[in-house]
Short mmCIF file of C-alpha atoms in Angstrom, two decimals:
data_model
loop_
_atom_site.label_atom_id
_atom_site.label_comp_id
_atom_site.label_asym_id
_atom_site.label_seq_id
_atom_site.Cartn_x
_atom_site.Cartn_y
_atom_site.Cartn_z
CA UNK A 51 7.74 86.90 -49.41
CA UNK A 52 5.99 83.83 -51.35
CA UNK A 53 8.01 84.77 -54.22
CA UNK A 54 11.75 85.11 -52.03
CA UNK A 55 14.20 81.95 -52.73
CA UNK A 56 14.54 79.08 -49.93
CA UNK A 57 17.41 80.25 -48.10
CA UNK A 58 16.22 83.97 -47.88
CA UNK A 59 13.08 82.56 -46.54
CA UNK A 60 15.17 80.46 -43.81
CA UNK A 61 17.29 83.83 -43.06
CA UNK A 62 14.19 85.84 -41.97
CA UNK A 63 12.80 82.62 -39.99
CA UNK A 64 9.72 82.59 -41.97
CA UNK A 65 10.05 79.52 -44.43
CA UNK A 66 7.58 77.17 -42.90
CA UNK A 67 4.64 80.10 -42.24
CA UNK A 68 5.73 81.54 -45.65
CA UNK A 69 4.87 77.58 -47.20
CA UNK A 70 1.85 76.85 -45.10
CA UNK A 71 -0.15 80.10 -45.79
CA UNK A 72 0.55 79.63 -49.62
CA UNK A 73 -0.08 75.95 -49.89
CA UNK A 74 -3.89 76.43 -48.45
CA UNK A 75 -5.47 76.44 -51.63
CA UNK A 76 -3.96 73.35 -53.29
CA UNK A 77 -5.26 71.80 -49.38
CA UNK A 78 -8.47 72.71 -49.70
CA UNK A 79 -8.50 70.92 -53.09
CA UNK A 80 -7.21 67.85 -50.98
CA UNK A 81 -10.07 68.28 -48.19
CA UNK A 82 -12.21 68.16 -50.63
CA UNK A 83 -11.27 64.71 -51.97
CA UNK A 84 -11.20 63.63 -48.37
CA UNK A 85 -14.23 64.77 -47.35
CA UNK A 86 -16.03 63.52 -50.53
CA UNK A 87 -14.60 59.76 -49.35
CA UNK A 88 -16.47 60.06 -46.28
CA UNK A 89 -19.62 61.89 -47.15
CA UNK A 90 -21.39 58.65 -46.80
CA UNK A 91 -20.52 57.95 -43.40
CA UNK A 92 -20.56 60.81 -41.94
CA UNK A 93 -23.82 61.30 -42.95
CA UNK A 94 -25.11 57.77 -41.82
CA UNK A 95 -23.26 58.73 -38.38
CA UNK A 96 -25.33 62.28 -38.24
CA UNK A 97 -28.61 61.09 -39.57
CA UNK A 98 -28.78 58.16 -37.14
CA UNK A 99 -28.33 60.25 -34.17
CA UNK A 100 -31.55 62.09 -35.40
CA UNK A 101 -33.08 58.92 -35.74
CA UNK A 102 -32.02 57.87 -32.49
CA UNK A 103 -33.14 60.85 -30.43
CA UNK A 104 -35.16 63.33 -32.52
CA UNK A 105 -33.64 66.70 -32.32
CA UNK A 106 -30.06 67.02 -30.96
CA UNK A 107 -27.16 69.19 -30.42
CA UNK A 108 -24.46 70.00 -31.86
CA UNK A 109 -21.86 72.00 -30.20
CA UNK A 110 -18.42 72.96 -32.20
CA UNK A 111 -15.56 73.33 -30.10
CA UNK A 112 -11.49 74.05 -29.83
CA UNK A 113 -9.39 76.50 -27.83
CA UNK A 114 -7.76 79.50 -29.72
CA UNK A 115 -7.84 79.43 -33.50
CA UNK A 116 -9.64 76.19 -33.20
CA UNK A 117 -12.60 77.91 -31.77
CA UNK A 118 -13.28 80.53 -34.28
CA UNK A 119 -13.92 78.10 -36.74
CA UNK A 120 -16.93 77.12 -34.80
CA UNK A 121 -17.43 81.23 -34.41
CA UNK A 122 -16.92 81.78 -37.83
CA UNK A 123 -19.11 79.35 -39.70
CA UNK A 124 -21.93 79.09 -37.06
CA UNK A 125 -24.38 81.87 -38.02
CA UNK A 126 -24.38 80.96 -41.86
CA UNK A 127 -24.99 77.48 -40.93
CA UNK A 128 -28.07 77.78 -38.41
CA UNK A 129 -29.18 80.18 -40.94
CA UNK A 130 -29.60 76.94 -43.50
CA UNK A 131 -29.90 74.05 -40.49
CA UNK A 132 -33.34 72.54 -39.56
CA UNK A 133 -33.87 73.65 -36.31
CA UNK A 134 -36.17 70.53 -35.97
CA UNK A 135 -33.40 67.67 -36.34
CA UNK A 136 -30.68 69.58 -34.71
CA UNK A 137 -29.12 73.05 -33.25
CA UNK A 138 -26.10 74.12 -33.44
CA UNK A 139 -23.64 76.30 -31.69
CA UNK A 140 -20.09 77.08 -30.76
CA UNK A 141 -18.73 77.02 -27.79
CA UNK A 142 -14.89 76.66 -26.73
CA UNK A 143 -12.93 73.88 -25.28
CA UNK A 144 -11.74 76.26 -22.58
CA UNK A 145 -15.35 77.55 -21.87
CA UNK A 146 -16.72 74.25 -21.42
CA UNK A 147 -13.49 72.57 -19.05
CA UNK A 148 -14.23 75.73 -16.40
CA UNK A 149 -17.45 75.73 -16.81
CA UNK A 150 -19.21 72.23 -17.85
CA UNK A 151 -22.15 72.57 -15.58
CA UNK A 152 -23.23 75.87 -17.72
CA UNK A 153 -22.74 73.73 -21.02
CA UNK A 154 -23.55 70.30 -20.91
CA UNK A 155 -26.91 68.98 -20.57
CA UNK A 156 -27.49 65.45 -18.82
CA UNK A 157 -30.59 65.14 -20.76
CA UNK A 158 -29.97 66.34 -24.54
CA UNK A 159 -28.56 64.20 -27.14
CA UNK A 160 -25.42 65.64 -28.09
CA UNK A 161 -22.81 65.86 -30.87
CA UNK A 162 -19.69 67.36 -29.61
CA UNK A 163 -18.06 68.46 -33.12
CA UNK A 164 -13.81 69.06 -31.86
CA UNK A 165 -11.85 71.19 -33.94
CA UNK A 166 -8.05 70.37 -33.47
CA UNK A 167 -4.44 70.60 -34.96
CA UNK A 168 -2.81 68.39 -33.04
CA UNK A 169 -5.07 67.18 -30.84
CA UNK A 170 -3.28 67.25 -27.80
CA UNK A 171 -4.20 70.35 -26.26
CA UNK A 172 -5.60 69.61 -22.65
CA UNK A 173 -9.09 71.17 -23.19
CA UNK A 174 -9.49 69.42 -26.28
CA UNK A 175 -9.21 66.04 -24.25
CA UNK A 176 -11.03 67.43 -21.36
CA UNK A 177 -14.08 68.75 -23.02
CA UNK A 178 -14.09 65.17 -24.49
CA UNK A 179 -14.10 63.77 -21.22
CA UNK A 180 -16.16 65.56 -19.66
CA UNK A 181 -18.98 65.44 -22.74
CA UNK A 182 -18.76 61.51 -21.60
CA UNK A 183 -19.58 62.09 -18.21
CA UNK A 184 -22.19 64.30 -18.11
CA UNK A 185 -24.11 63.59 -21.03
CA UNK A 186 -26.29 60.46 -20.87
CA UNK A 187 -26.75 59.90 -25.01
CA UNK A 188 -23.17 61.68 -26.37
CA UNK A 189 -21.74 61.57 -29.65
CA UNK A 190 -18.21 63.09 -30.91
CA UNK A 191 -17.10 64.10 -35.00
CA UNK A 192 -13.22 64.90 -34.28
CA UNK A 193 -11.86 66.93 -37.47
CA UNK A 194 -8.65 66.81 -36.27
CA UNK A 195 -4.84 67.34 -38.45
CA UNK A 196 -2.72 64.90 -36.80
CA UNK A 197 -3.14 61.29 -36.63
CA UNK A 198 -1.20 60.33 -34.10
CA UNK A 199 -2.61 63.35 -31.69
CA UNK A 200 -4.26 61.98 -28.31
CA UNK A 201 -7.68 63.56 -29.95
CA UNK A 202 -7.31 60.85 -33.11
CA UNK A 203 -6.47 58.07 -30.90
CA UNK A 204 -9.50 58.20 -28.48
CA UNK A 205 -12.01 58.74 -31.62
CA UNK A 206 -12.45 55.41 -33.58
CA UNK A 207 -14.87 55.07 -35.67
CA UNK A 208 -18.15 53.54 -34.24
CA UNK A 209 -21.85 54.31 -33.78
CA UNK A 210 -20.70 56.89 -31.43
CA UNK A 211 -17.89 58.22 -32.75
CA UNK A 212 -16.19 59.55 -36.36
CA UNK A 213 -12.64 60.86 -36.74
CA UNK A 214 -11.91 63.35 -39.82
CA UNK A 215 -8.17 63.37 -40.96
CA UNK A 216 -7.16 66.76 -42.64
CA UNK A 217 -4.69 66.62 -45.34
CA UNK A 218 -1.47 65.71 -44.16
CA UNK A 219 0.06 68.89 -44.78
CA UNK A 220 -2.67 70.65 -42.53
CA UNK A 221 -0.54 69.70 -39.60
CA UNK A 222 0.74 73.42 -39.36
CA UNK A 223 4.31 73.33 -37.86
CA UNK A 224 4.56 77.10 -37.49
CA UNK A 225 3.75 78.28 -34.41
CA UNK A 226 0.41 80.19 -35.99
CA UNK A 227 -2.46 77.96 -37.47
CA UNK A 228 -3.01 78.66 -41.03
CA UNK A 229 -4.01 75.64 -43.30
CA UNK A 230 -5.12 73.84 -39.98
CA UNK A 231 -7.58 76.41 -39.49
CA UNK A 232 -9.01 77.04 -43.16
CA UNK A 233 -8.93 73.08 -43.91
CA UNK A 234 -10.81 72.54 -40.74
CA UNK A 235 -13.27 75.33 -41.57
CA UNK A 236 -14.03 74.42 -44.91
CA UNK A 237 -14.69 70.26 -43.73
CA UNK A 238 -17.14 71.49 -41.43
CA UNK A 239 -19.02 73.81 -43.83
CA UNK A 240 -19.59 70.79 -46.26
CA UNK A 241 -20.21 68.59 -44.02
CA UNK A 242 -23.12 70.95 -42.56
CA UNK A 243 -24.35 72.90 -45.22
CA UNK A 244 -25.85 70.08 -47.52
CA UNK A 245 -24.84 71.60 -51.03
CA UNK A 246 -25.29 69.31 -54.17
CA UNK A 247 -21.94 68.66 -55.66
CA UNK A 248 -22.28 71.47 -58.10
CA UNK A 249 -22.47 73.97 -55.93
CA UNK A 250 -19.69 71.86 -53.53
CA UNK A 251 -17.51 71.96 -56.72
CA UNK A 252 -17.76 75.22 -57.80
CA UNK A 253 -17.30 77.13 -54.18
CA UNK A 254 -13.80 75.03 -53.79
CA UNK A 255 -12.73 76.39 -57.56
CA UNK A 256 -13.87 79.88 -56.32
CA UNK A 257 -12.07 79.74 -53.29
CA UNK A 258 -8.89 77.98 -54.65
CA UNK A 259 -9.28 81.41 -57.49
CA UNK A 260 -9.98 83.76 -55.16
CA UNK A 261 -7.36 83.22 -52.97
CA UNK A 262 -4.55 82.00 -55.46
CA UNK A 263 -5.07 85.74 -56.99
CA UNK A 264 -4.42 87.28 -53.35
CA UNK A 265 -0.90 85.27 -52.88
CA UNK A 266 -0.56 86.76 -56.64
CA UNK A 267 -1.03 90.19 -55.19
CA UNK A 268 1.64 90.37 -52.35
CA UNK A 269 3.37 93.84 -53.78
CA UNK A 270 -0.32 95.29 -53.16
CA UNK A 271 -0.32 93.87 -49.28
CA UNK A 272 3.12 95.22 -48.78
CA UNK A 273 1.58 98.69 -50.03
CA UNK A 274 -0.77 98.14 -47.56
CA UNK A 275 1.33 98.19 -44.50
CA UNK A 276 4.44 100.26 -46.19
CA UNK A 277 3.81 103.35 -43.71
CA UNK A 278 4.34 104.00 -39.63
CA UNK A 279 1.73 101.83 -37.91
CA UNK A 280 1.36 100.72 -34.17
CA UNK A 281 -2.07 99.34 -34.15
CA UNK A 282 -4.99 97.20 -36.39
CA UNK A 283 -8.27 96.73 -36.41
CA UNK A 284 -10.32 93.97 -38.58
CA UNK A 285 -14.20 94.49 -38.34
CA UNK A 286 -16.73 92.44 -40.29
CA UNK A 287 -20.41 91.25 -39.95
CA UNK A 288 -22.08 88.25 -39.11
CA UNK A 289 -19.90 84.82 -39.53
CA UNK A 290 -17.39 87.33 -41.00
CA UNK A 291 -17.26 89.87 -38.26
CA UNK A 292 -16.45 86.44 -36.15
CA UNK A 293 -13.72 85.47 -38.48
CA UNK A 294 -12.19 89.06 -37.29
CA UNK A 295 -11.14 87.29 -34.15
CA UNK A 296 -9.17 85.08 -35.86
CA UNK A 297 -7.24 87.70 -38.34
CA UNK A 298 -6.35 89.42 -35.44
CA UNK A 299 -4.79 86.85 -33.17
CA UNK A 300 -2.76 86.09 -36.58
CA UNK A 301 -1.41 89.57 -36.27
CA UNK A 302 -0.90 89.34 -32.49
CA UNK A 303 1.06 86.18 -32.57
CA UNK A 304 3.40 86.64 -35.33
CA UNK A 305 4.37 89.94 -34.00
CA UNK A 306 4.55 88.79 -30.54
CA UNK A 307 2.33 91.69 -29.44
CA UNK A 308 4.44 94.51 -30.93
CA UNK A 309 1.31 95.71 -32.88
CA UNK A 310 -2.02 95.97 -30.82
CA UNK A 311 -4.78 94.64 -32.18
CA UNK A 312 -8.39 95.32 -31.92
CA UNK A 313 -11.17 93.25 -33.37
CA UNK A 314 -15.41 94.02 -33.56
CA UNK A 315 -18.83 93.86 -35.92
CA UNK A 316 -19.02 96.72 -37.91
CA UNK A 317 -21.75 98.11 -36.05
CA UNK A 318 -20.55 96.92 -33.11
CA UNK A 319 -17.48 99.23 -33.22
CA UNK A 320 -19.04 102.89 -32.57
CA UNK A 321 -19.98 101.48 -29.22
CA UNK A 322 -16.79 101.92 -27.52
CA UNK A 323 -14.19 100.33 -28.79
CA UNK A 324 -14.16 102.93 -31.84
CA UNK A 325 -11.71 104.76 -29.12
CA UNK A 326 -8.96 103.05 -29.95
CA UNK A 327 -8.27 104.21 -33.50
CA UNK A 328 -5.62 107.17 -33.36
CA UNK A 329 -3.43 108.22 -36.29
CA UNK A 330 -1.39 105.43 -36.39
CA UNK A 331 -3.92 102.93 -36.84
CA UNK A 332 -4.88 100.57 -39.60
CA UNK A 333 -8.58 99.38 -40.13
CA UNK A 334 -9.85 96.89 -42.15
CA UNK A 335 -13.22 95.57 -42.91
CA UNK A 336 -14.27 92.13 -44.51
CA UNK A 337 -17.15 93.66 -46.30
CA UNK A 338 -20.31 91.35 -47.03
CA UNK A 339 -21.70 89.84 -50.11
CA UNK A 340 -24.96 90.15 -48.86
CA UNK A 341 -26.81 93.19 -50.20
CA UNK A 342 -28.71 94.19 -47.24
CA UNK A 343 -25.52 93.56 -44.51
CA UNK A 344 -23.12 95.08 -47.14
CA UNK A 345 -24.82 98.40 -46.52
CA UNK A 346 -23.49 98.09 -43.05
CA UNK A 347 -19.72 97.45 -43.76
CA UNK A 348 -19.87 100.52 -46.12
CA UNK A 349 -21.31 102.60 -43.45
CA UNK A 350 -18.51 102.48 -41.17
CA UNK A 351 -16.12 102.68 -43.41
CA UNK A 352 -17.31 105.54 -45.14
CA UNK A 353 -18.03 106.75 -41.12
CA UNK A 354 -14.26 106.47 -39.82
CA UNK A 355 -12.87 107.30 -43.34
CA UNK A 356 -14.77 110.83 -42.84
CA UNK A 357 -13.37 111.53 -39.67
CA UNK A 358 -9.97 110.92 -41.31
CA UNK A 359 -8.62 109.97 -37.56
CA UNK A 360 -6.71 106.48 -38.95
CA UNK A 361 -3.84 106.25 -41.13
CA UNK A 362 -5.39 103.89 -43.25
CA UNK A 363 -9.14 102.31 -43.71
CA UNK A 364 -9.22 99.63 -45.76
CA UNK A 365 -12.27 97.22 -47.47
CA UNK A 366 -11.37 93.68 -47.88
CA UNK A 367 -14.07 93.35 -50.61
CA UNK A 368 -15.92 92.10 -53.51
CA UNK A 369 -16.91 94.93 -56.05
CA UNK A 370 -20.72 95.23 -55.42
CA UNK A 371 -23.57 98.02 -56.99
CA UNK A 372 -22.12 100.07 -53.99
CA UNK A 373 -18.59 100.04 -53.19
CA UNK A 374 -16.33 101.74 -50.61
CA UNK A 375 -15.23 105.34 -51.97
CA UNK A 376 -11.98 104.68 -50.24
CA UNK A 377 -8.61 102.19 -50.36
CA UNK A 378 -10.08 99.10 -51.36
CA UNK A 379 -8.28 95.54 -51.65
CA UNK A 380 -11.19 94.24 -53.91
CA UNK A 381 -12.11 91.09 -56.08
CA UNK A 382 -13.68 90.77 -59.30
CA UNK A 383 -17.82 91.40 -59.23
CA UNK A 384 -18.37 87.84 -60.93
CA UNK A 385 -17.59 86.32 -57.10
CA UNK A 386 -20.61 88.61 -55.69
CA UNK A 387 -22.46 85.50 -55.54
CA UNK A 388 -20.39 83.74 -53.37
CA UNK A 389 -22.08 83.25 -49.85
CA UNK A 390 -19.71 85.19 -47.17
CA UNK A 391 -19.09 82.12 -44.94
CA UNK A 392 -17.12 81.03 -48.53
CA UNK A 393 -16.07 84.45 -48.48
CA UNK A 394 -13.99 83.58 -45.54
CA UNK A 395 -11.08 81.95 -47.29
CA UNK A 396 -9.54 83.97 -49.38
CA UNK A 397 -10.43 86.98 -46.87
CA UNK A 398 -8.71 84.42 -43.69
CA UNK A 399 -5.79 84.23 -46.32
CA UNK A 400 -5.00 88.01 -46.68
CA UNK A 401 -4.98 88.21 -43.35
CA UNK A 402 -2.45 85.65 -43.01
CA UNK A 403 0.06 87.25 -45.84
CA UNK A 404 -0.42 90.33 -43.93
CA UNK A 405 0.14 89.22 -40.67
CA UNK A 406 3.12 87.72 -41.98
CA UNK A 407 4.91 90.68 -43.96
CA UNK A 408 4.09 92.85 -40.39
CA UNK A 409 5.79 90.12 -38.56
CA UNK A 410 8.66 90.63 -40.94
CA UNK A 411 8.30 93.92 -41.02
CA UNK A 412 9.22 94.23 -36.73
CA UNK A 413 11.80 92.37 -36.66
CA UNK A 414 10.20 88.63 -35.96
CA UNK A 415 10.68 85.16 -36.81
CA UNK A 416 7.34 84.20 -38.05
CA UNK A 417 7.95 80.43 -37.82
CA UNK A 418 8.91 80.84 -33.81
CA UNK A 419 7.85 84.46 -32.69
CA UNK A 420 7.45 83.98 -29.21
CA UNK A 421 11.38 85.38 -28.20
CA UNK A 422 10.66 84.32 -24.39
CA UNK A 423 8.89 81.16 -25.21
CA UNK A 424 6.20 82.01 -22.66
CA UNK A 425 3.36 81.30 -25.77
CA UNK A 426 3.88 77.77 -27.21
CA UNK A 427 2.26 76.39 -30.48
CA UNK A 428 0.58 73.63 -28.66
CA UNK A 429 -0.40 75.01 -24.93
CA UNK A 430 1.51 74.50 -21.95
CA UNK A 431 0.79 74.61 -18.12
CA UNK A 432 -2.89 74.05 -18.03
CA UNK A 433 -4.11 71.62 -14.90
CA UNK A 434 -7.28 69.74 -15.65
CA UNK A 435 -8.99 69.45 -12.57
CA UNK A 436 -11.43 66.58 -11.51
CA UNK A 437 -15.41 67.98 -12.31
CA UNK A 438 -17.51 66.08 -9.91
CA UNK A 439 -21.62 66.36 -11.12
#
């Protein structure tokens, strides 16, 4: 697919997914430079909300794909944070418009971090909203792809208020979020994790590596999925088992539900949702970095791999002192270093090339694979109604 000529591409309806998953890594380069412009800013804005208040909170928030960036990136990050100037968590734009009274606090000082594409999904300007309303000191970081999106235009830049532009290209205009999603992610994470520039620096060139080599290594995806197959499951631990959520709505959107899809924690999976592996099933696991949690990811696949009940278990992994005994699509040891919430990116982007070859693979038009129309790229139908405290 990322090597098929222009008009082929535009045949199988899959030109502008095909472009956006395999541009990622020159975006990220581009976030970067972005992000670097407004380090000092953004972290007078933070800093003089803790000098403002004392602790405060931060809460990361979108609907869909926008939301498991928060998921995703959240436990490595309050891992590092200290506790004593702020806490953070996720929590979803469509968690907090039903149910504000549950998730916003009159009396805590908080930063409301929105994670948007185009910035004009309801919630997204709700949750905003409503963050006003309710919370007596209230702050908002938009990181947000589109400019001209209803998100960008109520966040200007003030004492209360930053707006992040992605790179331009970010904008995703596939249905699926792909470079929205990873350029989002990896803004956050830099703003939050408070690396030196070397360390900054040399994550983004092992990311951009990383993850250039996977788009080099489509034959060995298409081996992946070149057999009978009904039904996936992507497991993973900590921020990564969270980044499951999102490789599996990839899957689930670009094949319009044709293949069922089934995400969990690695250890999480034996309790129950393990049932729905049968023999046409595909499992894959983003196995961790970390010594101690990589143990885990090797158990179950070395578990389910033994009861040979799947027709294919998979590690999505770096090569480690222990390594899965089975199929393995694996990276080069010298990344073993590389924190898993970095991990992330060139994992998120196999999943991506995947989800698009199995899109192909049923029939689908990647770029619009909705045939009824009933699941739009930007959401549809939703009623805000009036919250009164």
């Amino acid at each position: 697919m990322f090597k098929l000529d222009e008009q082929k591409l535009k045949n199988l309806g899959a030109i502008i997914t095909t472009t956006e998953i395999k541009q990622q890594p020159e975006l990220w380069a581009e976030a970067y430079e972005i992000y670097k412009a407004n380090k000092e800013n953004i972290d007078k804005f933070i800093n003089n909300i803790n000098e403002k208040h004392g602790q405060f909170r931060v809460i990361f928030t979108g609907a869909g794909t926008s939301a498991y960036v928060g998921n995703s990136i959240v436990p490595y990050l309050s891992s590092k944070n200290d506790m004593k100037k702020c806490i953070i968590e996720s929590i979803a734009t469509t968690n907090i418009v039903s149910n504000p009274y549950q998730y916003l606090k009159e009396d805590v000082p908080t930063l409301l971090v929105s994670f948007a594409r185009s910035g004009n999904s309801p919630e997204s300007i709700a949750a905003l909203n409503l963050g006003k309303q309710i919370v007596k000191d209230f702050y908002h970081l938009a990181i947000t792809c589109a400019p001209e999106g209803k998100l960008a235009q109520m966040t200007k830049n003030d004492e209360h208020n930053y707006l992040l532009l992605m790179p331009e290209r970010s904008n995703d205009q596939g249905f699926a979020m792909t470079g929205s999603f990873s350029c989002m992610m990896l803004s956050a994470m830099l703003i939050f994790d408070n690396l030196d520039e070397n360390e900054e620096s040399s994550y983004i060139r092992t990311i951009i590596e990383m993850s250039n080599n996977v788009i080099d290594r489509k034959d060995e995806i298409h081996e992946l999925i070149n057999t009978d197959f009904n039904r996936v499951v992507y497991l993973g631990s900590g921020g990564l088992g969270a980044l499951t959520q999102e490789a599996q709505l990839k899957l689930l959107e670009l094949t319009a539900g044709k293949i069922a899809t089934v995400y969990d924690s690695s250890m999480g999976f034996r309790h129950g949702p393990k049932s729905f592996i049968d023999e046409n099933t595909l499992i894959f696991d983003f196995v961790s970095n970390n010594t101690y949690t990589r143990q885990y990811d090797l158990d179950v696949l070395e578990e389910i791999n033994g009861d040979q009940i799947s027709k294919l278990t998979c590690a999505i992994s770096v090569e480690g002192e222990n390594n899965f005994s089975g199929k393995t699509f694996g990276f080069e040891k010298k990344y073993s270093m590389l924190p898993d919430v970095y991990l992330a990116f060139p994992y998120i982007l196999f999943a991506q090339a995947l989800s698009l070859f199995v899109s192909v693979k049923v029939g689908n038009k990647p770029d619009t694979p909705s045939p009824t129309g009933t699941v739009n790229r930007v959401v549809k139908g939703v009623i805000i109604h009036e919250y009164e405290k």
